[in-house]
Backbone as JSON Lines, residues from 0, in Angstrom:
{"i":0,"aa":"X","n":[126.76,102.43,-136.64],"ca":[126.69,100.96,-136.41],"c":[128.31,101.51,-135.55]}
{"i":1,"aa":"X","n":[128.46,100.6,-135.14],"ca":[129.96,100.5,-134.18],"c":[130.79,99.06,-134.15]}
{"i":2,"aa":"X","n":[131.99,99.18,-134.46],"ca":[132.82,98.06,-134.48],"c":[133.36,98.09,-133.25]}
{"i":3,"aa":"X","n":[133.24,96.84,-132.73],"ca":[134.46,97.09,-131.76],"c":[135.74,95.66,-131.88]}
{"i":4,"aa":"X","n":[136.85,96.07,-132.05],"ca":[137.63,94.12,-132.07],"c":[138.22,94.65,-130.83]}
{"i":5,"aa":"X","n":[138.97,93.45,-130.24],"ca":[139.4,93.34,-128.82],"c":[140.68,92.5,-129.53]}
{"i":6,"aa":"X","n":[141.9,92.89,-128.94],"ca":[143.34,91.85,-129.62],"c":[143.66,91.86,-128.28]}
{"i":7,"aa":"X","n":[144.51,90.63,-128.58],"ca":[145.71,90.32,-127.29],"c":[146.89,90.58,-128.5]}
{"i":8,"aa":"X","n":[148.15,91.93,-127.72],"ca":[149.14,91.8,-128.17],"c":[150.19,91.87,-127.0]}
{"i":9,"aa":"X","n":[151.44,90.83,-127.47],"ca":[152.16,91.15,-126.6],"c":[153.05,92.16,-126.58]}
{"i":10,"aa":"X","n":[153.88,92.36,-125.48],"ca":[154.47,93.47,-125.79],"c":[155.86,93.93,-126.75]}
{"i":11,"aa":"X","n":[156.36,92.55,-126.6],"ca":[157.51,92.73,-127.92],"c":[156.14,92.62,-129.53]}
{"i":12,"aa":"X","n":[155.4,92.76,-129.89],"ca":[154.42,92.73,-130.82],"c":[153.82,94.15,-131.28]}
{"i":13,"aa":"X","n":[153.47,95.13,-130.05],"ca":[153.36,96.29,-129.43],"c":[153.12,97.52,-130.16]}
{"i":14,"aa":"X","n":[154.4,97.49,-130.99],"ca":[155.65,99.06,-131.61],"c":[154.45,98.08,-133.1]}
{"i":15,"aa":"X","n":[154.5,96.94,-133.38],"ca":[153.92,96.73,-134.61],"c":[152.3,96.34,-134.85]}
{"i":16,"aa":"X","n":[152.15,96.01,-133.91],"ca":[150.65,96.5,-133.66],"c":[150.14,97.87,-133.83]}
{"i":17,"aa":"X","n":[150.43,98.75,-133.3],"ca":[150.38,100.26,-132.94],"c":[150.22,100.9,-134.41]}
{"i":18,"aa":"X","n":[151.41,99.83,-135.07],"ca":[151.57,100.91,-136.02],"c":[150.62,100.71,-137.18]}
{"i":19,"aa":"X","n":[150.1,99.02,-137.15],"ca":[149.4,98.74,-138.21],"c":[147.93,99.42,-138.03]}
{"i":20,"aa":"X","n":[147.6,99.05,-136.33],"ca":[146.18,99.55,-136.45],"c":[145.87,101.14,-136.77]}
{"i":21,"aa":"X","n":[147.4,101.82,-136.4],"ca":[146.93,103.55,-136.72],"c":[146.28,103.55,-138.2]}
{"i":22,"aa":"X","n":[147.11,102.51,-139.14],"ca":[146.93,102.66,-140.7],"c":[145.71,102.21,-140.75]}
{"i":23,"aa":"X","n":[145.26,101.26,-140.14],"ca":[143.6,100.53,-140.63],"c":[142.91,102.09,-140.23]}
{"i":24,"aa":"X","n":[143.47,102.56,-138.95],"ca":[142.16,103.72,-138.67],"c":[142.44,104.77,-140.03]}
{"i":25,"aa":"X","n":[143.6,104.85,-140.32],"ca":[143.67,106.15,-141.06],"c":[142.62,106.11,-142.66]}
{"i":26,"aa":"X","n":[142.81,104.23,-142.85],"ca":[142.41,104.21,-144.57],"c":[140.56,104.05,-143.82]}
{"i":27,"aa":"X","n":[140.03,103.71,-142.56],"ca":[138.35,103.47,-142.89],"c":[137.88,104.51,-142.5]}
{"i":28,"aa":"X","n":[138.95,105.68,-141.85],"ca":[138.55,107.34,-141.24],"c":[138.19,108.11,-142.92]}
{"i":29,"aa":"X","n":[139.09,107.59,-144.35],"ca":[138.89,108.19,-145.4],"c":[137.38,107.75,-145.82]}
{"i":30,"aa":"X","n":[137.19,106.5,-145.74],"ca":[135.97,106.35,-146.45],"c":[135.29,107.12,-145.92]}
{"i":31,"aa":"X","n":[134.35,107.03,-146.85],"ca":[132.7,108.04,-146.95],"c":[131.97,106.95,-146.33]}
{"i":32,"aa":"X","n":[131.02,107.43,-145.27],"ca":[130.35,107.31,-143.72],"c":[131.23,106.67,-142.53]}
{"i":33,"aa":"X","n":[132.06,107.09,-142.32],"ca":[132.82,106.4,-141.38],"c":[133.11,108.47,-140.67]}
{"i":34,"aa":"X","n":[132.83,107.9,-139.41],"ca":[132.71,109.09,-138.38],"c":[133.82,108.87,-137.64]}
{"i":35,"aa":"X","n":[135.09,107.76,-137.87],"ca":[135.76,108.03,-137.09],"c":[136.43,106.91,-136.27]}
{"i":36,"aa":"X","n":[137.68,106.39,-135.61],"ca":[138.05,105.36,-134.82],"c":[138.99,105.91,-134.01]}
{"i":37,"aa":"X","n":[139.66,104.56,-132.9],"ca":[140.15,104.69,-131.9],"c":[140.74,103.72,-131.37]}
{"i":38,"aa":"X","n":[142.44,103.58,-131.14],"ca":[142.82,102.21,-130.72],"c":[143.06,102.49,-129.55]}
{"i":39,"aa":"X","n":[143.34,101.51,-127.82],"ca":[143.12,102.04,-126.79],"c":[143.68,100.57,-126.26]}
{"i":40,"aa":"X","n":[144.62,100.97,-125.05],"ca":[145.56,99.65,-124.43],"c":[144.83,100.15,-123.28]}
{"i":41,"aa":"X","n":[143.86,98.77,-122.5],"ca":[143.58,98.14,-120.82],"c":[144.37,98.66,-120.09]}
{"i":42,"aa":"X","n":[143.92,99.51,-119.55],"ca":[144.72,99.96,-118.31],"c":[145.44,99.22,-117.13]}
{"i":43,"aa":"X","n":[144.21,97.92,-116.71],"ca":[145.18,96.77,-116.28],"c":[145.27,95.99,-116.61]}
{"i":44,"aa":"X","n":[145.62,95.81,-117.78],"ca":[146.28,94.51,-118.74],"c":[146.46,95.29,-119.99]}
{"i":45,"aa":"X","n":[148.24,95.75,-119.89],"ca":[148.58,95.66,-121.29],"c":[148.96,95.49,-121.98]}
{"i":46,"aa":"X","n":[148.46,93.64,-122.08],"ca":[148.11,93.05,-123.27],"c":[146.97,93.33,-124.19]}
{"i":47,"aa":"X","n":[146.14,93.39,-123.41],"ca":[144.45,94.2,-123.96],"c":[144.14,95.12,-124.81]}
{"i":48,"aa":"X","n":[144.17,95.33,-125.93],"ca":[143.92,96.41,-127.1],"c":[142.77,96.37,-127.45]}
{"i":49,"aa":"X","n":[141.61,96.83,-127.63],"ca":[140.63,97.16,-128.52],"c":[140.6,98.64,-129.91]}
{"i":50,"aa":"X","n":[140.54,98.02,-130.49],"ca":[140.25,98.97,-131.91],"c":[138.27,99.14,-132.04]}
{"i":51,"aa":"X","n":[138.34,100.56,-131.86],"ca":[136.69,100.77,-132.25],"c":[136.54,101.69,-133.16]}
{"i":52,"aa":"X","n":[135.95,101.85,-134.06],"ca":[135.1,102.86,-135.56],"c":[133.6,102.65,-135.67]}
{"i":53,"aa":"X","n":[133.39,103.98,-135.93],"ca":[131.89,104.46,-136.2],"c":[131.57,104.34,-137.38]}
{"i":54,"aa":"X","n":[130.55,103.66,-137.82],"ca":[129.89,104.43,-139.29],"c":[128.45,104.57,-139.3]}
{"i":55,"aa":"X","n":[127.94,105.34,-140.2],"ca":[126.5,105.71,-140.29],"c":[125.6,104.67,-140.08]}
{"i":56,"aa":"X","n":[126.26,103.68,-141.54],"ca":[124.91,102.78,-141.1],"c":[126.34,101.24,-141.17]}
{"i":57,"aa":"X","n":[125.15,100.09,-141.4],"ca":[126.03,98.93,-141.83],"c":[126.18,98.96,-143.48]}
{"i":58,"aa":"X","n":[125.17,99.47,-144.14],"ca":[126.0,99.39,-145.33],"c":[127.29,100.58,-145.72]}
{"i":59,"aa":"X","n":[127.61,101.25,-144.93],"ca":[128.56,101.89,-145.3],"c":[129.72,101.31,-144.52]}
{"i":60,"aa":"X","n":[129.77,100.96,-143.33],"ca":[130.78,99.59,-142.54],"c":[131.37,98.46,-144.08]}
{"i":61,"aa":"X","n":[130.15,98.41,-144.72],"ca":[130.66,97.29,-145.88],"c":[131.24,97.37,-146.95]}
{"i":62,"aa":"X","n":[130.56,99.1,-147.09],"ca":[131.52,100.1,-147.98],"c":[132.96,100.23,-147.93]}
{"i":63,"aa":"X","n":[132.95,100.28,-146.54],"ca":[134.33,100.62,-146.42],"c":[135.27,99.86,-146.28]}
{"i":64,"aa":"X","n":[134.8,98.53,-145.82],"ca":[135.6,97.66,-146.26],"c":[135.61,96.44,-147.53]}
{"i":65,"aa":"X","n":[135.83,97.42,-148.89],"ca":[135.87,97.14,-150.02],"c":[137.08,97.76,-150.83]}
{"i":66,"aa":"X","n":[137.85,98.93,-150.85],"ca":[138.83,99.35,-151.58],"c":[140.45,98.39,-151.53]}
{"i":67,"aa":"X","n":[140.56,97.91,-152.59],"ca":[142.28,97.08,-152.37],"c":[142.6,97.8,-151.28]}
{"i":68,"aa":"X","n":[143.01,98.74,-151.03],"ca":[143.97,99.04,-149.82],"c":[143.62,99.03,-148.95]}
{"i":69,"aa":"X","n":[141.79,98.84,-148.09],"ca":[141.44,98.26,-147.19],"c":[141.89,96.85,-146.63]}
{"i":70,"aa":"X","n":[141.32,96.1,-147.9],"ca":[141.51,94.55,-147.84],"c":[143.04,94.08,-147.87]}
{"i":71,"aa":"X","n":[143.96,94.91,-147.74],"ca":[145.01,94.41,-148.3],"c":[145.67,94.89,-146.58]}
{"i":72,"aa":"X","n":[145.51,95.78,-145.62],"ca":[145.87,96.41,-144.43],"c":[144.91,96.58,-143.46]}
{"i":73,"aa":"X","n":[143.66,96.26,-143.59],"ca":[143.18,96.27,-142.45],"c":[141.76,94.51,-142.38]}
{"i":74,"aa":"X","n":[141.65,94.37,-143.16],"ca":[141.91,93.15,-143.02],"c":[142.24,92.15,-142.47]}
{"i":75,"aa":"X","n":[144.19,92.12,-142.65],"ca":[144.76,91.33,-141.77],"c":[144.47,91.38,-140.24]}
{"i":76,"aa":"X","n":[144.78,92.92,-140.12],"ca":[144.34,93.05,-139.04],"c":[143.09,92.37,-138.19]}
{"i":77,"aa":"X","n":[141.97,92.69,-138.59],"ca":[140.97,92.34,-137.82],"c":[140.69,90.93,-138.36]}
{"i":78,"aa":"X","n":[141.48,90.15,-138.97],"ca":[141.41,88.44,-138.92],"c":[141.78,88.05,-137.33]}
{"i":79,"aa":"X","n":[142.73,88.59,-137.12],"ca":[144.18,88.45,-135.71],"c":[142.61,89.31,-134.53]}
{"i":80,"aa":"X","n":[141.85,89.72,-134.22],"ca":[140.92,89.58,-133.2],"c":[140.31,89.05,-132.93]}
{"i":81,"aa":"X","n":[140.08,89.05,-131.64],"ca":[139.49,87.78,-130.74],"c":[137.92,87.45,-131.54]}
{"i":82,"aa":"X","n":[137.54,86.53,-131.33],"ca":[136.38,86.32,-131.98],"c":[135.29,85.26,-131.07]}
{"i":83,"aa":"X","n":[135.96,85.55,-129.79],"ca":[134.66,85.12,-129.23],"c":[133.61,85.86,-128.89]}
{"i":84,"aa":"X","n":[133.49,87.29,-129.33],"ca":[132.78,87.69,-129.07],"c":[132.54,89.0,-130.69]}
{"i":85,"aa":"X","n":[130.96,89.09,-130.63],"ca":[130.4,90.16,-131.59],"c":[131.21,91.14,-131.89]}
{"i":86,"aa":"X","n":[131.76,91.36,-132.68],"ca":[132.16,92.94,-133.02],"c":[131.59,94.54,-133.68]}
{"i":87,"aa":"X","n":[130.35,93.56,-134.45],"ca":[129.62,94.54,-135.0],"c":[128.23,95.22,-134.35]}
{"i":88,"aa":"X","n":[128.21,96.34,-134.22],"ca":[127.12,96.18,-133.41],"c":[125.93,98.08,-133.91]}
{"i":89,"aa":"X","n":[124.75,97.77,-133.29],"ca":[124.11,98.58,-134.0],"c":[124.19,99.85,-133.1]}
{"i":90,"aa":"X","n":[124.03,100.52,-133.29],"ca":[123.74,101.95,-132.06],"c":[122.38,102.05,-132.3]}
{"i":91,"aa":"X","n":[122.0,101.88,-130.67],"ca":[120.82,102.58,-130.65],"c":[120.72,104.04,-129.4]}
{"i":92,"aa":"X","n":[121.72,104.03,-128.57],"ca":[121.75,104.94,-127.57],"c":[122.85,105.98,-128.03]}
{"i":93,"aa":"X","n":[122.59,107.11,-128.31],"ca":[123.92,107.93,-128.53],"c":[124.01,109.47,-128.28]}
{"i":94,"aa":"X","n":[125.11,110.0,-127.61],"ca":[124.45,111.22,-126.55],"c":[125.46,112.12,-127.73]}
{"i":95,"aa":"X","n":[125.49,112.91,-127.44],"ca":[125.77,114.5,-127.8],"c":[126.27,115.12,-126.56]}
{"i":96,"aa":"X","n":[127.49,115.44,-126.29],"ca":[128.34,116.65,-126.09],"c":[127.23,117.8,-125.79]}
{"i":97,"aa":"X","n":[126.98,118.64,-124.84],"ca":[126.46,119.74,-125.02],"c":[127.43,121.12,-126.11]}
{"i":98,"aa":"X","n":[126.88,121.85,-126.53],"ca":[127.47,122.72,-127.91],"c":[128.07,123.8,-126.97]}
{"i":99,"aa":"X","n":[127.83,124.53,-125.96],"ca":[128.8,125.51,-125.28],"c":[129.64,125.59,-125.03]}
{"i":100,"aa":"X","n":[130.75,126.38,-125.3],"ca":[132.23,126.16,-125.35],"c":[132.46,125.75,-123.73]}
{"i":101,"aa":"X","n":[133.42,124.32,-123.37],"ca":[134.0,123.84,-122.28],"c":[134.79,124.52,-121.71]}
{"i":102,"aa":"X","n":[135.97,124.99,-121.17],"ca":[137.23,125.49,-120.68],"c":[137.97,123.86,-121.01]}
{"i":103,"aa":"X","n":[139.41,124.43,-121.7],"ca":[140.04,123.27,-122.22],"c":[140.81,123.01,-120.67]}
{"i":104,"aa":"X","n":[140.99,121.31,-120.89],"ca":[141.53,120.95,-119.5],"c":[143.1,121.54,-118.94]}
{"i":105,"aa":"X","n":[143.06,120.94,-117.67],"ca":[144.55,121.7,-117.54],"c":[145.39,120.29,-118.49]}
{"i":106,"aa":"X","n":[146.75,120.84,-118.56],"ca":[147.73,120.33,-119.0],"c":[147.4,118.56,-118.02]}
{"i":107,"aa":"X","n":[147.61,118.59,-116.64],"ca":[147.45,117.37,-116.08],"c":[146.41,116.29,-116.15]}
{"i":108,"aa":"X","n":[145.38,117.11,-116.79],"ca":[144.61,116.05,-116.9],"c":[143.9,115.43,-118.32]}
{"i":109,"aa":"X","n":[145.05,116.37,-119.61],"ca":[145.12,115.74,-120.83],"c":[145.62,113.79,-121.07]}
{"i":110,"aa":"X","n":[146.31,113.96,-119.73],"ca":[146.88,112.37,-120.22],"c":[147.39,112.07,-119.03]}
{"i":111,"aa":"X","n":[146.91,111.68,-117.72],"ca":[147.4,111.07,-116.36],"c":[148.47,110.24,-116.21]}
{"i":112,"aa":"X","n":[148.29,109.57,-117.35],"ca":[149.59,107.91,-117.2],"c":[150.26,108.07,-118.87]}
{"i":113,"aa":"X","n":[151.35,108.4,-118.29],"ca":[152.52,108.86,-119.63],"c":[152.4,107.65,-120.44]}
{"i":114,"aa":"X","n":[152.62,107.93,-121.78],"ca":[152.19,107.05,-122.73],"c":[153.71,106.76,-123.07]}
{"i":115,"aa":"X","n":[153.89,105.39,-123.22],"ca":[155.09,104.82,-124.04],"c":[154.83,105.08,-125.34]}
{"i":116,"aa":"X","n":[156.56,105.31,-125.47],"ca":[156.27,105.68,-127.69],"c":[155.57,104.75,-128.38]}
{"i":117,"aa":"X","n":[155.79,103.08,-127.88],"ca":[155.14,102.3,-128.54],"c":[153.29,102.32,-128.88]}
{"i":118,"aa":"X","n":[152.97,103.71,-127.85],"ca":[151.39,103.67,-127.59],"c":[151.46,105.09,-128.23]}
{"i":119,"aa":"X","n":[151.79,105.63,-128.82],"ca":[151.71,106.93,-129.5],"c":[151.24,106.81,-131.11]}
{"i":120,"aa":"X","n":[150.01,106.69,-131.22],"ca":[149.26,106.33,-132.35],"c":[149.83,107.27,-133.63]}
{"i":121,"aa":"X","n":[149.83,108.62,-133.35],"ca":[149.73,109.41,-134.2],"c":[151.43,109.06,-135.19]}
{"i":122,"aa":"X","n":[152.14,108.51,-134.14],"ca":[153.82,108.86,-134.2],"c":[153.65,106.86,-134.99]}
{"i":123,"aa":"X","n":[152.85,106.13,-134.59],"ca":[152.96,105.23,-135.32],"c":[152.34,105.11,-136.79]}
{"i":124,"aa":"X","n":[150.9,105.85,-137.04],"ca":[150.9,106.27,-138.28],"c":[151.77,106.77,-138.56]}
{"i":125,"aa":"X","n":[152.5,107.53,-138.58],"ca":[153.83,108.01,-138.98],"c":[154.84,107.49,-139.6]}
{"i":126,"aa":"X","n":[155.05,106.37,-139.09],"ca":[155.91,104.77,-139.04],"c":[155.16,104.53,-140.15]}
{"i":127,"aa":"X","n":[153.93,103.71,-140.61],"ca":[153.1,103.53,-141.45],"c":[153.1,104.47,-142.26]}
{"i":128,"aa":"X","n":[153.59,105.54,-142.53],"ca":[153.59,106.25,-143.9],"c":[154.45,105.88,-144.24]}
{"i":129,"aa":"X","n":[155.52,106.18,-143.59],"ca":[157.38,105.89,-144.07],"c":[157.46,105.07,-144.3]}
{"i":130,"aa":"X","n":[156.89,104.04,-144.29],"ca":[157.14,102.75,-144.67],"c":[156.59,102.48,-145.71]}
{"i":131,"aa":"X","n":[155.83,102.63,-145.96],"ca":[154.84,102.73,-147.6],"c":[155.67,103.75,-148.83]}
{"i":132,"aa":"X","n":[156.15,104.3,-148.05],"ca":[156.99,105.17,-149.05],"c":[158.17,104.4,-149.64]}
{"i":133,"aa":"X","n":[158.77,103.49,-148.44],"ca":[160.39,102.91,-149.13],"c":[160.09,102.37,-150.37]}
């Protein structure tokens, strides 16, 4: 099952959004049946963001949304998503990369577009954890 949530984020809200998105991904990824997720910004329109999370099944997705901490941090974020399109999808076609080792990409290929500090989701996750400790 694939969760796809689209957001419109103003430049002034970007730092707070990335912190919240990183925390939401962290919480969901810790739930059984979650295969991981990511958040990304549109290349052509920096105000458009997407959060995607993969789950083993619809049941795993629903169970992942149940714990108090998820309801406290994830539900409010998802409530801000664009509701003009569907957010939950049944995975019908999945492609797995070959298992043979591939050479690592050259450093210039790792991130051709320079990252702004507000887009660093690892830093955003650390900000979220440090704010919770306070």
